[in-house]
């Protein structure tokens, strides 16, 4: 057999091998529907993947859940330092950008939640706070002030009368030793004598040029410095505190006129939402920013990931990843599914075609060798 004949055999064999594999690959996807001649269905129609489209979707769903996206793998990823560091850095970056905004909190809220949100917020917060206050008061109106206050606060307030008495007497003494205090005493004495009419005039005549203030002021100072004065003041203050401590919340409410109007004023004072929201975001104190960025965010990330791992089973059940993948693959059109698979395995499919051509050429060469050796 001549060289030309051998070459023709090899080329034809390679062509047949390559085309066979090429057609086999195409038959995985084509035709998309079965072909019929009358009632007879043409064999190998539709293609393998169109014929098994539903089964392929189900198997892919199971494969993803059982081997690709398992609970253990997700849990390991969430617990990894890289994942947690990434979330923390992302949150810190977003918070840093947020803190540099020049707009006020009100403008930011109105932009993201709609105009009037601040007013509704303030009204809602005050209303809820007011409800909480009055509900708490109604539930504890029979309790005394001493029972409602924490023990540490009661102990502190029990010591206040002594401290307060010392402060009151000290301030009073300083005042009456001053020129203003002396003048005030003189004024009070003059008014006293004038109100007594003739008796006051007679007293002034008897005393003559003696200045009563010069005698009264030192005596008043000695009275304020006397231990008995402090003891009496402490006793009076303690008695009043004991009355307050033993009063029920209902009695206190009546004494201080604790009504709805008063509560609303207190809430406006202690919950000034409107005023706070008129502050530019960038005016947040630096120590607050630092605390939020380097303490609050890491703590929140740790708590978030811990809660995520703890509830991972429930989350995965609700996500229904297997069903999600199954439905998604089943919804792919056959051309789209073919395009997807070919785009993933394009290089390998070409190699299969080339391998078929190579094997076809080798088989043809072997046949040519056998025909050359064996006599016909």
CSV table of C-alpha atoms in Angstrom, one decimal:
chain,number,residue,atom,x,y,z
A,1,UNK,CA,0.0,0.0,0.0
A,2,UNK,CA,1.4,3.3,-1.1
A,3,UNK,CA,2.1,6.3,1.2
A,4,UNK,CA,-0.7,8.3,-0.4
A,5,UNK,CA,-3.2,5.5,0.4
A,6,UNK,CA,-2.0,5.4,4.0
A,7,UNK,CA,-2.3,9.2,4.3
A,8,UNK,CA,-5.9,9.1,2.9
A,9,UNK,CA,-6.9,6.4,5.3
A,10,UNK,CA,-5.4,8.3,8.3
A,11,UNK,CA,-7.1,11.6,7.2
A,12,UNK,CA,-10.5,9.9,6.7
A,13,UNK,CA,-10.1,8.0,10.0
A,14,UNK,CA,-9.3,11.2,11.9
A,15,UNK,CA,-12.2,13.0,10.3
A,16,UNK,CA,-14.6,10.2,11.1
A,17,UNK,CA,-13.3,10.0,14.7
A,18,UNK,CA,-13.5,13.7,15.3
A,19,UNK,CA,-16.9,14.1,13.7
A,20,UNK,CA,-18.2,11.1,15.7
A,21,UNK,CA,-17.2,12.7,19.0
A,22,UNK,CA,-18.5,16.1,17.8
A,23,UNK,CA,-21.9,14.6,16.9
A,24,UNK,CA,-22.0,12.7,20.2
A,25,UNK,CA,-21.3,16.0,22.1
A,26,UNK,CA,-24.0,17.8,20.1
A,27,UNK,CA,-26.4,14.9,20.8
A,28,UNK,CA,-26.1,15.7,24.5
A,29,UNK,CA,-28.1,18.9,23.8
A,30,UNK,CA,-29.8,18.4,20.4
A,31,UNK,CA,-32.4,18.1,19.4
A,32,UNK,CA,-34.3,20.0,22.0
A,33,UNK,CA,-37.5,18.1,21.3
A,34,UNK,CA,-38.3,14.6,20.0
A,35,UNK,CA,-38.6,14.1,16.3
A,36,UNK,CA,-41.4,11.9,15.0
A,37,UNK,CA,-42.2,10.4,11.6
A,38,UNK,CA,-45.8,9.6,11.9
A,39,UNK,CA,-46.2,7.8,15.2
A,40,UNK,CA,-42.6,6.6,15.2
A,41,UNK,CA,-40.2,8.5,17.3
A,42,UNK,CA,-36.8,9.0,15.9
A,43,UNK,CA,-34.2,7.4,18.2
A,44,UNK,CA,-32.0,9.6,20.3
A,45,UNK,CA,-34.5,12.4,20.2
A,46,UNK,CA,-34.6,14.6,22.1
A,47,UNK,CA,-31.0,14.9,23.3
A,48,UNK,CA,-29.8,13.5,26.6
A,49,UNK,CA,-29.9,16.7,28.6
A,50,UNK,CA,-33.2,18.0,27.2
A,51,UNK,CA,-34.7,14.5,27.9
A,52,UNK,CA,-33.3,14.5,31.5
A,53,UNK,CA,-33.7,18.3,32.1
A,54,UNK,CA,-35.9,17.8,35.2
A,55,UNK,CA,-33.7,15.0,36.7
A,56,UNK,CA,-30.6,17.1,36.1
A,57,UNK,CA,-32.2,20.0,38.0
A,58,UNK,CA,-33.0,17.8,40.9
A,59,UNK,CA,-29.6,16.2,41.0
A,60,UNK,CA,-27.8,19.5,40.8
A,61,UNK,CA,-29.9,20.8,43.7
A,62,UNK,CA,-29.0,17.7,45.8
A,63,UNK,CA,-25.3,18.0,44.8
A,64,UNK,CA,-25.1,21.7,45.8
A,65,UNK,CA,-26.7,21.0,49.2
A,66,UNK,CA,-24.9,17.8,50.0
A,67,UNK,CA,-21.4,18.6,48.6
A,68,UNK,CA,-21.0,22.2,47.6
A,69,UNK,CA,-22.9,24.4,50.1
A,70,UNK,CA,-23.2,22.3,53.3
A,71,UNK,CA,-24.0,23.5,56.8
A,72,UNK,CA,-20.5,22.6,58.1
A,73,UNK,CA,-18.8,24.6,55.3
A,74,UNK,CA,-21.0,27.6,55.8
A,75,UNK,CA,-20.5,27.5,59.6
A,76,UNK,CA,-16.7,27.1,59.1
A,77,UNK,CA,-16.7,30.1,56.8
A,78,UNK,CA,-18.7,32.3,59.2
A,79,UNK,CA,-16.5,31.4,62.1
A,80,UNK,CA,-13.3,32.1,60.1
A,81,UNK,CA,-11.2,35.1,61.2
A,82,UNK,CA,-11.1,36.3,57.6
A,83,UNK,CA,-14.9,36.4,57.2
A,84,UNK,CA,-15.4,38.2,60.6
A,85,UNK,CA,-12.5,40.7,59.9
A,86,UNK,CA,-14.0,41.4,56.4
A,87,UNK,CA,-17.5,42.2,57.9
A,88,UNK,CA,-15.9,44.3,60.6
A,89,UNK,CA,-13.8,46.3,58.2
A,90,UNK,CA,-16.8,46.8,55.8
A,91,UNK,CA,-19.0,48.0,58.7
A,92,UNK,CA,-16.3,50.4,60.0
A,93,UNK,CA,-15.7,51.8,56.5
A,94,UNK,CA,-19.5,52.4,56.0
A,95,UNK,CA,-19.7,54.0,59.5
A,96,UNK,CA,-16.7,56.2,58.8
A,97,UNK,CA,-18.3,57.5,55.6
A,98,UNK,CA,-21.6,58.0,57.4
A,99,UNK,CA,-19.9,60.1,60.2
A,100,UNK,CA,-18.4,62.5,57.6
A,101,UNK,CA,-21.8,63.6,56.3
A,102,UNK,CA,-22.6,67.3,56.6
A,103,UNK,CA,-26.3,66.8,56.6
A,104,UNK,CA,-28.3,66.8,59.9
A,105,UNK,CA,-29.8,63.7,61.3
A,106,UNK,CA,-33.3,65.1,60.4
A,107,UNK,CA,-32.2,65.6,56.7
A,108,UNK,CA,-30.8,62.1,56.6
A,109,UNK,CA,-34.0,60.6,58.2
A,110,UNK,CA,-36.3,62.5,55.8
A,111,UNK,CA,-34.2,61.5,52.8
A,112,UNK,CA,-34.2,57.8,53.7
A,113,UNK,CA,-37.6,57.4,55.5
A,114,UNK,CA,-39.6,60.3,53.9
A,115,UNK,CA,-40.6,63.8,55.0
A,116,UNK,CA,-42.3,64.1,58.3
A,117,UNK,CA,-40.6,61.0,59.7
A,118,UNK,CA,-38.9,63.0,62.5
A,119,UNK,CA,-42.2,64.5,63.7
A,120,UNK,CA,-43.9,61.1,63.6
A,121,UNK,CA,-40.9,59.6,65.4
A,122,UNK,CA,-41.0,62.2,68.2
A,123,UNK,CA,-44.7,61.9,68.6
A,124,UNK,CA,-44.5,58.1,68.7
A,125,UNK,CA,-41.6,58.0,71.1
A,126,UNK,CA,-43.1,60.5,73.5
A,127,UNK,CA,-46.5,58.7,73.4
A,128,UNK,CA,-44.9,55.3,74.1
A,129,UNK,CA,-42.7,56.8,76.9
A,130,UNK,CA,-45.8,58.5,78.4
A,131,UNK,CA,-47.7,55.3,78.3
A,132,UNK,CA,-44.8,53.4,80.0
A,133,UNK,CA,-44.5,56.1,82.7
A,134,UNK,CA,-48.3,56.1,83.6
A,135,UNK,CA,-48.5,52.3,83.4
A,136,UNK,CA,-45.6,51.9,85.8
A,137,UNK,CA,-47.1,54.5,88.2
A,138,UNK,CA,-50.5,52.7,88.2
A,139,UNK,CA,-48.8,49.4,88.9
A,140,UNK,CA,-46.7,50.8,91.8
A,141,UNK,CA,-49.0,53.4,93.3
A,142,UNK,CA,-49.3,51.5,96.6
A,143,UNK,CA,-45.6,51.1,96.9
A,144,UNK,CA,-43.5,53.6,99.0
A,145,UNK,CA,-40.7,55.7,97.6
A,146,UNK,CA,-38.2,53.8,99.8
A,147,UNK,CA,-39.4,50.5,98.3
A,148,UNK,CA,-39.2,51.7,94.7
A,149,UNK,CA,-35.7,53.3,94.9
A,150,UNK,CA,-32.7,51.0,94.6
A,151,UNK,CA,-31.1,50.2,98.0
A,152,UNK,CA,-27.9,51.9,97.0
A,153,UNK,CA,-29.8,55.1,96.3
A,154,UNK,CA,-31.7,54.9,99.6
A,155,UNK,CA,-28.5,54.5,101.5
A,156,UNK,CA,-27.0,57.5,99.7
A,157,UNK,CA,-30.1,59.7,100.4
A,158,UNK,CA,-30.1,58.7,104.0
A,159,UNK,CA,-26.7,60.4,104.4
A,160,UNK,CA,-27.8,63.5,102.5
A,161,UNK,CA,-29.5,65.3,105.4
A,162,UNK,CA,-26.2,65.5,107.4
A,163,UNK,CA,-24.3,66.7,104.3
A,164,UNK,CA,-27.1,69.1,103.3
A,165,UNK,CA,-27.3,70.6,106.9
A,166,UNK,CA,-23.6,71.3,106.9
A,167,UNK,CA,-23.8,73.0,103.5
A,168,UNK,CA,-26.9,75.0,104.4
A,169,UNK,CA,-25.4,76.3,107.6
A,170,UNK,CA,-22.0,77.0,106.0
A,171,UNK,CA,-23.6,79.0,103.2
A,172,UNK,CA,-25.9,80.9,105.6
A,173,UNK,CA,-22.9,81.8,107.8
A,174,UNK,CA,-20.9,83.0,104.8
A,175,UNK,CA,-23.8,85.1,103.6
A,176,UNK,CA,-24.5,86.9,107.0
A,177,UNK,CA,-20.8,87.6,107.5
A,178,UNK,CA,-20.8,89.4,104.1
A,179,UNK,CA,-21.6,93.1,103.7
A,180,UNK,CA,-24.8,92.1,101.8
A,181,UNK,CA,-25.9,89.9,104.6
A,182,UNK,CA,-25.2,92.6,107.2
A,183,UNK,CA,-27.2,95.1,105.1
A,184,UNK,CA,-30.0,92.6,104.8
A,185,UNK,CA,-30.1,92.1,108.6
A,186,UNK,CA,-30.2,95.9,109.1
A,187,UNK,CA,-33.0,96.2,106.7
A,188,UNK,CA,-35.0,93.4,108.4
A,189,UNK,CA,-34.4,95.1,111.8
A,190,UNK,CA,-35.5,98.5,110.6
A,191,UNK,CA,-38.7,97.0,109.1
A,192,UNK,CA,-39.3,95.1,112.4
A,193,UNK,CA,-39.1,98.3,114.4
A,194,UNK,CA,-41.1,100.3,112.0
A,195,UNK,CA,-43.9,97.7,112.1
A,196,UNK,CA,-44.0,97.9,115.9
A,197,UNK,CA,-44.9,101.6,115.8
A,198,UNK,CA,-44.4,103.5,119.2
A,199,UNK,CA,-42.8,100.5,120.8
A,200,UNK,CA,-40.2,100.4,118.1
A,201,UNK,CA,-39.5,104.1,118.4
A,202,UNK,CA,-39.2,103.8,122.2
A,203,UNK,CA,-36.7,101.0,121.8
A,204,UNK,CA,-34.6,103.0,119.4
A,205,UNK,CA,-34.6,105.9,121.9
A,206,UNK,CA,-33.6,103.7,124.8
A,207,UNK,CA,-30.7,102.2,122.8
A,208,UNK,CA,-29.6,105.6,121.6
A,209,UNK,CA,-26.6,105.4,119.4
A,210,UNK,CA,-25.9,101.6,119.9
A,211,UNK,CA,-26.0,99.8,116.6
A,212,UNK,CA,-28.1,96.6,117.1
A,213,UNK,CA,-26.7,94.9,114.0
A,214,UNK,CA,-23.2,94.9,115.5
A,215,UNK,CA,-24.6,92.9,118.4
A,216,UNK,CA,-27.1,90.8,116.5
A,217,UNK,CA,-24.7,89.6,113.7
A,218,UNK,CA,-22.1,87.9,116.0
A,219,UNK,CA,-24.8,86.2,118.0
A,220,UNK,CA,-26.4,85.0,114.8
A,221,UNK,CA,-23.1,83.6,113.5
A,222,UNK,CA,-22.5,81.8,116.8
A,223,UNK,CA,-26.0,80.4,116.6
A,224,UNK,CA,-25.2,79.0,113.1
A,225,UNK,CA,-21.9,77.5,114.3
A,226,UNK,CA,-23.4,75.9,117.4
A,227,UNK,CA,-23.5,72.0,117.3
A,228,UNK,CA,-27.1,72.1,118.5
A,229,UNK,CA,-28.1,74.1,115.4
A,230,UNK,CA,-26.6,71.5,113.1
A,231,UNK,CA,-28.2,68.7,115.1
A,232,UNK,CA,-31.6,70.4,114.9
A,233,UNK,CA,-31.2,71.0,111.2
A,234,UNK,CA,-30.2,67.4,110.5
A,235,UNK,CA,-33.1,66.2,112.5
A,236,UNK,CA,-35.6,68.3,110.6
A,237,UNK,CA,-34.2,67.3,107.2
A,238,UNK,CA,-34.1,63.7,108.2
A,239,UNK,CA,-37.7,63.9,109.4
A,240,UNK,CA,-38.8,65.3,106.1
A,241,UNK,CA,-36.8,62.7,104.1
A,242,UNK,CA,-38.4,59.9,106.2
A,243,UNK,CA,-41.9,61.4,105.3
A,244,UNK,CA,-41.1,61.4,101.6
A,245,UNK,CA,-39.5,57.9,101.9
A,246,UNK,CA,-42.5,56.5,103.6
A,247,UNK,CA,-45.0,58.1,101.2
A,248,UNK,CA,-46.8,56.0,98.6
A,249,UNK,CA,-46.3,56.8,95.0
A,250,UNK,CA,-49.9,57.9,94.8
A,251,UNK,CA,-49.4,60.4,97.6
A,252,UNK,CA,-46.3,61.7,95.9
A,253,UNK,CA,-48.1,62.1,92.6
A,254,UNK,CA,-50.7,64.3,94.3
A,255,UNK,CA,-48.1,66.4,96.1
A,256,UNK,CA,-46.1,67.2,93.0
A,257,UNK,CA,-49.1,67.4,90.6
A,258,UNK,CA,-47.7,64.6,88.5
A,259,UNK,CA,-50.2,64.8,85.6
A,260,UNK,CA,-50.1,64.3,81.9
A,261,UNK,CA,-49.0,67.8,81.2
A,262,UNK,CA,-46.0,67.5,83.6
A,263,UNK,CA,-45.0,64.2,82.0
A,264,UNK,CA,-45.1,65.7,78.6
A,265,UNK,CA,-42.9,68.6,79.7
A,266,UNK,CA,-40.4,66.2,81.3
A,267,UNK,CA,-40.3,64.0,78.1
A,268,UNK,CA,-39.6,67.1,76.0
A,269,UNK,CA,-36.8,68.0,78.4
A,270,UNK,CA,-35.2,64.6,78.6
A,271,UNK,CA,-36.1,63.3,75.1
A,272,UNK,CA,-35.4,66.4,72.9
A,273,UNK,CA,-35.6,64.4,69.7
A,274,UNK,CA,-36.2,67.4,67.4
A,275,UNK,CA,-33.2,69.3,68.9
A,276,UNK,CA,-30.9,66.3,68.6
A,277,UNK,CA,-31.9,65.6,65.0
A,278,UNK,CA,-31.1,69.2,64.0
A,279,UNK,CA,-27.4,68.5,64.8
A,280,UNK,CA,-25.1,67.7,61.8
A,281,UNK,CA,-24.0,64.1,61.7
A,282,UNK,CA,-20.3,65.2,61.4
A,283,UNK,CA,-20.7,66.9,64.8
A,284,UNK,CA,-20.7,63.6,66.6
A,285,UNK,CA,-18.1,63.7,69.3
A,286,UNK,CA,-14.8,62.0,68.4
A,287,UNK,CA,-14.9,59.8,71.5
A,288,UNK,CA,-18.3,58.5,70.4
A,289,UNK,CA,-17.1,57.7,66.9
A,290,UNK,CA,-14.0,55.9,68.3
A,291,UNK,CA,-16.1,53.9,70.7
A,292,UNK,CA,-18.7,53.0,68.0
A,293,UNK,CA,-16.0,52.0,65.4
A,294,UNK,CA,-13.7,50.1,67.7
A,295,UNK,CA,-16.0,48.7,70.4
A,296,UNK,CA,-19.6,48.7,69.3
A,297,UNK,CA,-19.0,47.4,65.8
A,298,UNK,CA,-16.7,44.5,66.8
A,299,UNK,CA,-19.1,43.5,69.5
A,300,UNK,CA,-22.1,43.6,67.1
A,301,UNK,CA,-20.2,41.6,64.5
A,302,UNK,CA,-19.3,38.9,67.1
A,303,UNK,CA,-22.9,38.8,68.3
A,304,UNK,CA,-24.3,38.7,64.7
A,305,UNK,CA,-22.0,35.9,63.6
A,306,UNK,CA,-22.7,33.9,66.8
A,307,UNK,CA,-26.5,34.3,66.3
A,308,UNK,CA,-26.1,33.4,62.6
A,309,UNK,CA,-24.3,30.1,63.5
A,310,UNK,CA,-26.7,29.3,66.3
A,311,UNK,CA,-29.7,29.7,63.9
A,312,UNK,CA,-28.0,28.4,60.8
A,313,UNK,CA,-30.1,25.2,60.6
A,314,UNK,CA,-33.3,27.2,60.6
A,315,UNK,CA,-32.0,29.7,58.1
A,316,UNK,CA,-30.9,27.0,55.7
A,317,UNK,CA,-34.3,25.3,56.0
A,318,UNK,CA,-36.1,28.5,55.2
A,319,UNK,CA,-33.8,29.3,52.3
A,320,UNK,CA,-34.5,25.8,50.8
A,321,UNK,CA,-31.3,26.0,48.8
A,322,UNK,CA,-31.9,22.6,47.2
A,323,UNK,CA,-35.3,23.6,45.9
A,324,UNK,CA,-34.0,27.0,44.9
A,325,UNK,CA,-31.2,25.4,42.7
A,326,UNK,CA,-33.7,22.9,41.3
A,327,UNK,CA,-36.2,25.5,40.4
A,328,UNK,CA,-33.6,27.8,38.9
A,329,UNK,CA,-32.0,25.0,36.7
A,330,UNK,CA,-35.5,23.8,35.7
A,331,UNK,CA,-36.4,27.3,34.6
A,332,UNK,CA,-33.4,27.6,32.3
A,333,UNK,CA,-34.3,27.3,28.6
A,334,UNK,CA,-32.5,24.5,26.8
A,335,UNK,CA,-30.4,26.9,24.7
A,336,UNK,CA,-29.4,28.8,27.8
A,337,UNK,CA,-28.6,25.5,29.6
A,338,UNK,CA,-26.5,24.4,26.6
A,339,UNK,CA,-24.7,27.7,26.5
A,340,UNK,CA,-24.0,27.5,30.3
A,341,UNK,CA,-22.5,24.0,30.2
A,342,UNK,CA,-20.5,24.6,27.0
A,343,UNK,CA,-19.1,27.9,28.4
A,344,UNK,CA,-17.9,25.9,31.5
A,345,UNK,CA,-16.5,22.9,29.6
A,346,UNK,CA,-15.7,24.5,26.2
A,347,UNK,CA,-12.0,23.6,26.4
A,348,UNK,CA,-12.7,20.0,27.5
A,349,UNK,CA,-15.3,19.4,24.8
A,350,UNK,CA,-12.9,20.6,22.1
A,351,UNK,CA,-10.3,18.3,23.5
A,352,UNK,CA,-12.7,15.4,23.3
A,353,UNK,CA,-13.3,16.2,19.6
A,354,UNK,CA,-9.6,16.4,19.0
A,355,UNK,CA,-9.0,13.2,20.9
A,356,UNK,CA,-11.6,11.4,18.7
A,357,UNK,CA,-9.8,12.7,15.6
A,358,UNK,CA,-6.5,11.5,17.0
A,359,UNK,CA,-7.8,8.1,17.9
A,360,UNK,CA,-9.5,7.8,14.5
A,361,UNK,CA,-6.2,8.6,12.7
A,362,UNK,CA,-4.3,6.1,14.9
A,363,UNK,CA,-6.8,3.4,14.2
A,364,UNK,CA,-6.7,4.1,10.5
A,365,UNK,CA,-2.9,4.0,10.6
A,366,UNK,CA,-3.0,0.6,12.4
A,367,UNK,CA,-5.4,-0.7,9.8
A,368,UNK,CA,-3.2,0.5,7.0
A,369,UNK,CA,-0.2,-1.3,8.6
A,370,UNK,CA,-2.2,-4.5,9.0
A,371,UNK,CA,-3.4,-4.3,5.3
A,372,UNK,CA,0.2,-3.8,4.2
A,373,UNK,CA,1.5,-6.8,6.2
A,374,UNK,CA,-1.3,-9.3,5.4
A,375,UNK,CA,-1.6,-10.4,1.8
A,376,UNK,CA,-5.1,-9.9,0.3
